[in-house]
Amino acid sequence: MILTLTPNPALDVTYEVDTAVIHHEHRVGRVHASPGGKGVNVARVLVQLGRDATCAGPLGGATGEELRILLSAAAGAAEGTAESADEASLVPAAPPTARLRQAWTAISGASRRTVTVVDPGGATGFNEPGPQLDAADLTALHEDLEAQLGGASPSPEAVAISGSLPPGMSPDHLAALISRCRDHDRPVAVDTSGPALRAAARAGATLVKPNAHEALAATGAATPLEAAALLAADGARFVVCSLGADGMLALERAAPERTDSGLRAWRAALPEPISGNPTGAGDSVVAVLCARLLVDQVPLPDALREAVAVSASAVTRPVAGQIDPGLAREFSPTVTVQEIPCP
């Protein structure tokens, strides 16, 4: 089981329109409401890949209750739909069924909503800030995480912490959550941005997964590769950086006893970019890397190939948290993975 902790979960509302034009009224073709937040999306993708997942994080108010209900319905529909190991090449160890559990921390504030407007040219998002967490909320979050790591059954094999931090939660609070996971010898993947990204790396996150803009903004580096090297120098063992239509960049920091720089890097991409809704692509990358790199411990280039294929399939789906396993299998052999020089 993989525990996905979402610091700022949301009820995601997606509007599909023919064309989105600023300062104009729009006729919405279809409306989707789904449980959201990056960690929730990671968990939903994991279940589709045949991996058990548990959603955690602060949740409250009427919006939080609607999220919980929708997630329960989505989990019930998804259980038992994962393909068998003989049919699925992306996650060979996948069992024929998978479960999505919920272990939220109750808070007094109301969870947020997000609105995404999708047209053929892409997606535009509007994200509420989220509830203000107080000292009691943060203490309860730590206690619930400790319960999951120390006594839950099944016990998590890895932890993913994904998304922005809500008001009242600082990068230091995130670092403390990572340290708690590391104290229990659990690998931790973190997908966040801003000062929290470097705080995660410095706290010893096993994997950090920013996109190119987030990596450059957090480090001040001139290129994504230089930014990845800085995050590895901060303390992250693996850095995977999404490059949008240009694929992904991955960097691995080797054991300290290496006499060279101890860094290796790869670029991976499809022959041609895939058009569609990119809002859940990065979350699918985290799901694949947690399952294959952190739990199964396959080599980074192999996990990277699978991550590119699965994320490309996610772009074809209308709602974040959905993938197309069959399409991902078709994409996987076409992904090029090349080692590149490190800075």
Short mmCIF file of C-alpha atoms in Angstrom, two decimals:
data_model
loop_
_atom_site.label_atom_id
_atom_site.label_comp_id
_atom_site.label_asym_id
_atom_site.label_seq_id
_atom_site.Cartn_x
_atom_site.Cartn_y
_atom_site.Cartn_z
CA MET A 1 0.00 0.00 0.00
CA ILE A 2 1.15 3.54 -0.79
CA LEU A 3 0.02 6.41 1.45
CA THR A 4 -0.78 9.61 -0.45
CA LEU A 5 -0.89 12.69 1.79
CA THR A 6 -2.53 15.79 0.31
CA PRO A 7 -1.87 18.89 2.44
CA ASN A 8 -4.57 20.89 0.64
CA PRO A 9 -7.22 18.55 -0.88
CA ALA A 10 -9.96 20.03 -3.04
CA LEU A 11 -13.25 19.34 -4.72
CA ASP A 12 -12.34 19.67 -8.40
CA VAL A 13 -14.90 21.12 -10.78
CA THR A 14 -14.05 20.87 -14.50
CA TYR A 15 -15.87 22.81 -17.22
CA GLU A 16 -15.55 21.69 -20.84
CA VAL A 17 -16.03 24.51 -23.36
CA ASP A 18 -15.54 24.88 -27.11
CA THR A 19 -13.21 27.86 -26.69
CA ALA A 20 -12.10 29.76 -23.59
CA VAL A 21 -11.80 33.53 -24.06
CA ILE A 22 -10.96 35.86 -21.19
CA HIS A 23 -13.61 38.49 -20.30
CA HIS A 24 -16.31 36.59 -22.22
CA GLU A 25 -19.29 34.49 -21.17
CA HIS A 26 -19.11 30.78 -21.98
CA ARG A 27 -21.62 28.01 -22.54
CA VAL A 28 -20.34 24.95 -20.69
CA GLY A 29 -20.72 21.71 -22.58
CA ARG A 30 -20.04 19.30 -19.73
CA VAL A 31 -19.40 19.63 -16.00
CA HIS A 32 -17.37 17.16 -13.92
CA ALA A 33 -17.12 17.21 -10.12
CA SER A 34 -14.51 14.91 -8.65
CA PRO A 35 -12.38 14.47 -5.52
CA GLY A 36 -9.18 16.38 -6.09
CA GLY A 37 -5.89 17.58 -4.81
CA LYS A 38 -2.68 16.19 -6.21
CA GLY A 39 -2.34 13.37 -3.68
CA VAL A 40 -5.91 12.22 -4.35
CA ASN A 41 -5.12 12.07 -8.06
CA VAL A 42 -1.98 10.05 -7.29
CA ALA A 43 -4.02 7.56 -5.27
CA ARG A 44 -6.62 7.15 -8.00
CA VAL A 45 -3.93 6.47 -10.60
CA LEU A 46 -2.25 3.95 -8.29
CA VAL A 47 -5.50 1.98 -8.01
CA GLN A 48 -5.82 1.94 -11.81
CA LEU A 49 -2.29 0.52 -11.91
CA GLY A 50 -3.26 -2.22 -9.48
CA ARG A 51 -1.72 -0.75 -6.33
CA ASP A 52 -3.53 -0.25 -3.03
CA ALA A 53 -3.53 3.37 -1.88
CA THR A 54 -4.71 5.33 1.16
CA CYS A 55 -5.65 9.01 0.99
CA ALA A 56 -4.64 11.17 3.95
CA GLY A 57 -4.43 14.85 4.83
CA PRO A 58 -6.56 17.57 6.44
CA LEU A 59 -10.23 17.55 5.40
CA GLY A 60 -13.23 19.53 6.66
CA GLY A 61 -16.55 21.25 6.04
CA ALA A 62 -19.29 20.51 3.51
CA THR A 63 -16.80 20.55 0.64
CA GLY A 64 -14.64 18.01 2.43
CA GLU A 65 -17.64 15.75 3.05
CA GLU A 66 -18.64 15.92 -0.62
CA LEU A 67 -15.06 15.04 -1.57
CA ARG A 68 -15.14 12.05 0.79
CA ILE A 69 -18.44 10.79 -0.64
CA LEU A 70 -17.33 11.19 -4.25
CA LEU A 71 -14.04 9.46 -3.51
CA SER A 72 -15.86 6.54 -1.87
CA ALA A 73 -18.03 6.17 -4.96
CA ALA A 74 -15.03 6.41 -7.27
CA ALA A 75 -13.09 3.89 -5.18
CA GLY A 76 -15.96 1.41 -5.27
CA ALA A 77 -16.20 1.67 -9.03
CA ALA A 78 -12.44 1.27 -9.47
CA GLU A 79 -11.85 -1.69 -7.17
CA GLY A 80 -11.37 -4.90 -9.07
CA THR A 81 -10.78 -3.18 -12.42
CA ALA A 82 -6.98 -3.38 -12.46
CA GLU A 83 -5.54 -5.76 -15.01
CA SER A 84 -3.72 -8.93 -14.09
CA ALA A 85 0.05 -9.22 -14.09
CA ASP A 86 -0.01 -11.22 -17.34
CA GLU A 87 -1.89 -8.44 -19.15
CA ALA A 88 -0.24 -5.34 -17.70
CA SER A 89 3.33 -4.53 -18.67
CA LEU A 90 3.57 -1.21 -16.83
CA VAL A 91 3.33 -2.65 -13.31
CA PRO A 92 4.28 -6.34 -13.56
CA ALA A 93 3.76 -6.99 -9.85
CA ALA A 94 0.19 -5.64 -9.87
CA PRO A 95 -2.44 -7.82 -8.21
CA PRO A 96 -5.76 -8.35 -10.04
CA THR A 97 -7.58 -6.00 -7.65
CA ALA A 98 -6.69 -2.86 -5.76
CA ARG A 99 -8.31 -0.83 -2.99
CA LEU A 100 -8.47 2.87 -2.26
CA ARG A 101 -8.89 3.71 1.44
CA GLN A 102 -9.41 7.03 3.22
CA ALA A 103 -7.67 8.12 6.43
CA TRP A 104 -8.27 11.85 6.59
CA THR A 105 -7.50 14.16 9.50
CA ALA A 106 -10.64 16.05 10.54
CA ILE A 107 -10.20 19.84 10.75
CA SER A 108 -12.58 22.64 11.72
CA GLY A 109 -12.13 24.66 8.51
CA ALA A 110 -13.77 23.95 5.15
CA SER A 111 -11.74 22.30 2.40
CA ARG A 112 -11.32 24.20 -0.85
CA ARG A 113 -12.63 23.92 -4.38
CA THR A 114 -10.84 24.30 -7.71
CA VAL A 115 -12.32 25.14 -11.11
CA THR A 116 -10.61 24.09 -14.35
CA VAL A 117 -11.82 25.30 -17.74
CA VAL A 118 -10.78 22.93 -20.54
CA ASP A 119 -10.96 23.68 -24.27
CA PRO A 120 -9.17 22.02 -27.21
CA GLY A 121 -6.17 24.28 -26.67
CA GLY A 122 -5.53 23.39 -23.04
CA ALA A 123 -6.69 24.08 -19.50
CA THR A 124 -7.09 27.16 -17.29
CA GLY A 125 -7.34 26.67 -13.53
CA PHE A 126 -8.74 28.71 -10.64
CA ASN A 127 -7.61 27.44 -7.25
CA GLU A 128 -8.98 28.56 -3.89
CA PRO A 129 -6.34 28.98 -1.13
CA GLY A 130 -7.74 26.37 1.26
CA PRO A 131 -8.53 26.44 4.98
CA GLN A 132 -6.30 27.97 7.63
CA LEU A 133 -4.69 25.19 9.68
CA ASP A 134 -4.09 25.94 13.34
CA ALA A 135 -1.70 24.29 15.80
CA ALA A 136 -4.29 21.67 16.78
CA ASP A 137 -4.87 20.73 13.13
CA LEU A 138 -1.13 20.30 12.53
CA THR A 139 -0.69 18.22 15.68
CA ALA A 140 -3.58 15.97 14.65
CA LEU A 141 -2.07 15.59 11.16
CA HIS A 142 1.24 14.42 12.65
CA GLU A 143 -0.51 12.02 15.04
CA ASP A 144 -2.56 10.50 12.23
CA LEU A 145 0.54 10.09 10.06
CA GLU A 146 2.33 8.39 12.95
CA ALA A 147 -0.63 6.02 13.34
CA GLN A 148 -0.45 5.10 9.66
CA LEU A 149 3.31 4.56 9.73
CA GLY A 150 3.47 2.80 13.06
CA GLY A 151 0.37 0.70 13.39
CA ALA A 152 -1.91 0.72 10.37
CA SER A 153 -2.71 -2.47 8.51
CA PRO A 154 -1.72 -2.65 5.75
CA SER A 155 1.36 -0.60 6.50
CA PRO A 156 2.45 1.86 3.79
CA GLU A 157 5.46 0.82 1.72
CA ALA A 158 6.01 4.41 0.57
CA VAL A 159 4.54 7.86 1.11
CA ALA A 160 3.69 10.52 -1.47
CA ILE A 161 3.14 14.11 -0.31
CA SER A 162 1.66 16.10 -3.16
CA GLY A 163 0.38 19.59 -3.73
CA SER A 164 0.47 23.08 -2.32
CA LEU A 165 0.55 23.87 1.37
CA PRO A 166 -2.60 25.39 2.92
CA PRO A 167 -2.50 28.59 4.98
CA GLY A 168 -0.94 27.89 8.36
CA MET A 169 1.30 25.07 7.09
CA SER A 170 4.90 26.16 6.48
CA PRO A 171 7.78 24.49 4.63
CA ASP A 172 9.16 23.56 8.06
CA HIS A 173 5.93 21.70 8.83
CA LEU A 174 6.32 19.80 5.54
CA ALA A 175 9.92 18.97 6.44
CA ALA A 176 8.73 17.59 9.78
CA LEU A 177 6.26 15.27 8.01
CA ILE A 178 9.05 14.01 5.74
CA SER A 179 11.34 13.44 8.73
CA ARG A 180 8.63 11.42 10.44
CA CYS A 181 8.37 9.18 7.38
CA ARG A 182 12.14 8.80 7.20
CA ASP A 183 12.24 7.91 10.92
CA HIS A 184 10.04 4.93 9.98
CA ASP A 185 12.33 4.02 7.04
CA ARG A 186 9.67 4.81 4.44
CA PRO A 187 10.73 6.33 1.12
CA VAL A 188 9.00 9.66 0.47
CA ALA A 189 8.08 11.31 -2.85
CA VAL A 190 7.22 15.01 -2.75
CA ASP A 191 5.54 17.06 -5.48
CA THR A 192 5.25 20.70 -4.43
CA SER A 193 6.60 24.12 -5.34
CA GLY A 194 8.20 27.29 -4.00
CA PRO A 195 10.22 27.25 -0.77
CA ALA A 196 8.51 23.98 0.20
CA LEU A 197 10.27 22.22 -2.68
CA ARG A 198 13.76 22.97 -1.37
CA ALA A 199 12.62 22.29 2.19
CA ALA A 200 11.50 18.84 1.06
CA ALA A 201 14.84 18.10 -0.58
CA ARG A 202 16.76 19.33 2.47
CA ALA A 203 14.60 17.18 4.75
CA GLY A 204 15.77 14.10 2.84
CA ALA A 205 12.85 13.38 0.52
CA THR A 206 13.73 10.30 -1.52
CA LEU A 207 12.21 11.83 -4.65
CA VAL A 208 11.12 15.34 -5.57
CA LYS A 209 9.09 15.92 -8.74
CA PRO A 210 8.68 19.54 -9.79
CA ASN A 211 7.89 20.77 -13.26
CA ALA A 212 10.46 22.90 -15.06
CA HIS A 213 8.96 26.22 -13.97
CA GLU A 214 8.75 25.11 -10.32
CA ALA A 215 12.33 23.83 -10.32
CA LEU A 216 13.71 27.04 -11.82
CA ALA A 217 11.68 29.27 -9.50
CA ALA A 218 12.69 27.37 -6.37
CA THR A 219 16.42 27.22 -7.14
CA GLY A 220 17.15 30.27 -9.29
CA ALA A 221 19.03 28.00 -11.70
CA ALA A 222 19.38 28.81 -15.40
CA THR A 223 18.25 25.41 -16.72
CA PRO A 224 16.09 22.54 -15.44
CA LEU A 225 19.15 20.26 -15.34
CA GLU A 226 21.05 22.71 -13.13
CA ALA A 227 17.96 23.06 -10.93
CA ALA A 228 17.71 19.28 -10.59
CA ALA A 229 21.38 19.10 -9.60
CA LEU A 230 20.81 21.73 -6.90
CA LEU A 231 17.83 19.81 -5.50
CA ALA A 232 19.95 16.66 -5.42
CA ALA A 233 22.71 18.58 -3.65
CA ASP A 234 20.10 19.70 -1.10
CA GLY A 235 19.49 16.06 -0.23
CA ALA A 236 16.98 14.47 -2.63
CA ARG A 237 18.09 11.04 -3.91
CA PHE A 238 16.02 11.32 -7.12
CA VAL A 239 14.81 14.42 -8.97
CA VAL A 240 12.32 14.07 -11.82
CA CYS A 241 11.39 17.26 -13.64
CA SER A 242 8.43 17.46 -16.02
CA LEU A 243 9.21 19.40 -19.20
CA GLY A 244 5.71 19.53 -20.67
CA ALA A 245 5.59 18.54 -24.32
CA ASP A 246 9.37 17.96 -24.24
CA GLY A 247 9.06 14.97 -21.90
CA MET A 248 10.94 14.57 -18.62
CA LEU A 249 14.35 15.03 -17.07
CA ALA A 250 15.53 12.71 -14.30
CA LEU A 251 18.58 12.85 -12.08
CA GLU A 252 19.88 10.32 -9.56
CA ARG A 253 22.34 11.01 -6.76
CA ALA A 254 24.49 7.97 -6.13
CA ALA A 255 25.79 6.67 -2.82
CA PRO A 256 28.21 8.99 -0.92
CA GLU A 257 31.13 6.63 -1.38
CA ARG A 258 31.26 7.37 -5.13
CA THR A 259 34.53 9.10 -6.10
CA ASP A 260 33.02 10.96 -9.09
CA SER A 261 30.28 13.61 -8.95
CA GLY A 262 27.81 10.91 -7.95
CA LEU A 263 25.15 12.20 -10.35
CA ARG A 264 23.57 10.61 -13.42
CA ALA A 265 20.86 12.18 -15.56
CA TRP A 266 18.46 11.11 -18.32
CA ARG A 267 16.01 12.70 -20.75
CA ALA A 268 12.87 10.85 -21.84
CA ALA A 269 10.22 11.82 -24.37
CA LEU A 270 7.64 10.52 -26.82
CA PRO A 271 8.32 10.93 -30.55
CA GLU A 272 5.52 13.52 -30.71
CA PRO A 273 3.70 15.47 -27.98
CA ILE A 274 0.15 14.49 -27.00
CA SER A 275 -2.56 17.16 -26.94
CA GLY A 276 -5.32 17.22 -24.36
CA ASN A 277 -5.84 18.01 -20.66
CA PRO A 278 -2.47 18.11 -18.84
CA THR A 279 -3.81 18.80 -15.33
CA GLY A 280 -3.34 15.25 -14.03
CA ALA A 281 -0.24 14.27 -15.97
CA GLY A 282 2.23 15.14 -13.21
CA ASP A 283 0.20 13.24 -10.62
CA SER A 284 0.31 10.11 -12.77
CA VAL A 285 4.11 10.48 -12.90
CA VAL A 286 4.28 10.50 -9.10
CA ALA A 287 2.07 7.40 -8.96
CA VAL A 288 4.29 5.44 -11.36
CA LEU A 289 7.51 6.53 -9.65
CA CYS A 290 6.19 5.62 -6.20
CA ALA A 291 5.14 2.18 -7.39
CA ARG A 292 8.05 1.30 -9.63
CA LEU A 293 11.02 3.33 -8.37
CA LEU A 294 10.38 3.53 -4.62
CA VAL A 295 8.52 0.27 -3.96
CA ASP A 296 9.65 -2.09 -6.74
CA GLN A 297 13.10 -0.45 -6.90
CA VAL A 298 13.44 -0.73 -10.68
CA PRO A 299 16.22 1.39 -12.24
CA LEU A 300 15.37 5.05 -12.74
CA PRO A 301 15.53 4.96 -16.59
CA ASP A 302 12.99 2.10 -16.67
CA ALA A 303 10.66 3.85 -14.24
CA LEU A 304 11.05 7.05 -16.25
CA ARG A 305 9.96 5.32 -19.46
CA GLU A 306 6.81 4.04 -17.78
CA ALA A 307 6.11 7.43 -16.22
CA VAL A 308 6.25 9.18 -19.60
CA ALA A 309 3.91 6.61 -21.14
CA VAL A 310 1.35 6.74 -18.32
CA SER A 311 1.41 10.55 -18.12
CA ALA A 312 0.83 10.79 -21.87
CA SER A 313 -2.21 8.56 -21.50
CA ALA A 314 -3.46 10.82 -18.68
CA VAL A 315 -3.38 13.81 -21.02
CA THR A 316 -6.02 12.11 -23.19
CA ARG A 317 -8.48 11.84 -20.29
CA PRO A 318 -10.90 14.69 -19.44
CA VAL A 319 -10.39 14.62 -15.65
CA ALA A 320 -7.26 14.52 -13.49
CA GLY A 321 -6.73 11.18 -11.77
CA GLN A 322 -7.68 9.13 -14.82
CA ILE A 323 -5.35 7.22 -17.14
CA ASP A 324 -5.69 4.88 -20.10
CA PRO A 325 -3.58 1.76 -19.30
CA GLY A 326 -4.01 0.34 -22.80
CA LEU A 327 -2.83 3.54 -24.42
CA ALA A 328 0.07 3.74 -21.97
CA ARG A 329 1.18 0.26 -23.07
CA GLU A 330 1.12 1.44 -26.69
CA PHE A 331 3.18 4.52 -25.84
CA SER A 332 5.80 2.77 -23.71
CA PRO A 333 7.90 1.16 -26.51
CA THR A 334 8.04 4.48 -28.36
CA VAL A 335 9.53 6.47 -25.45
CA THR A 336 13.19 7.36 -25.93
CA VAL A 337 15.37 7.47 -22.81
CA GLN A 338 18.87 8.90 -23.20
CA GLU A 339 21.56 9.50 -20.61
CA ILE A 340 22.87 13.05 -20.66
CA PRO A 341 25.90 14.75 -19.08
CA CYS A 342 25.47 16.19 -15.61
CA PRO A 343 26.47 19.76 -14.73
#
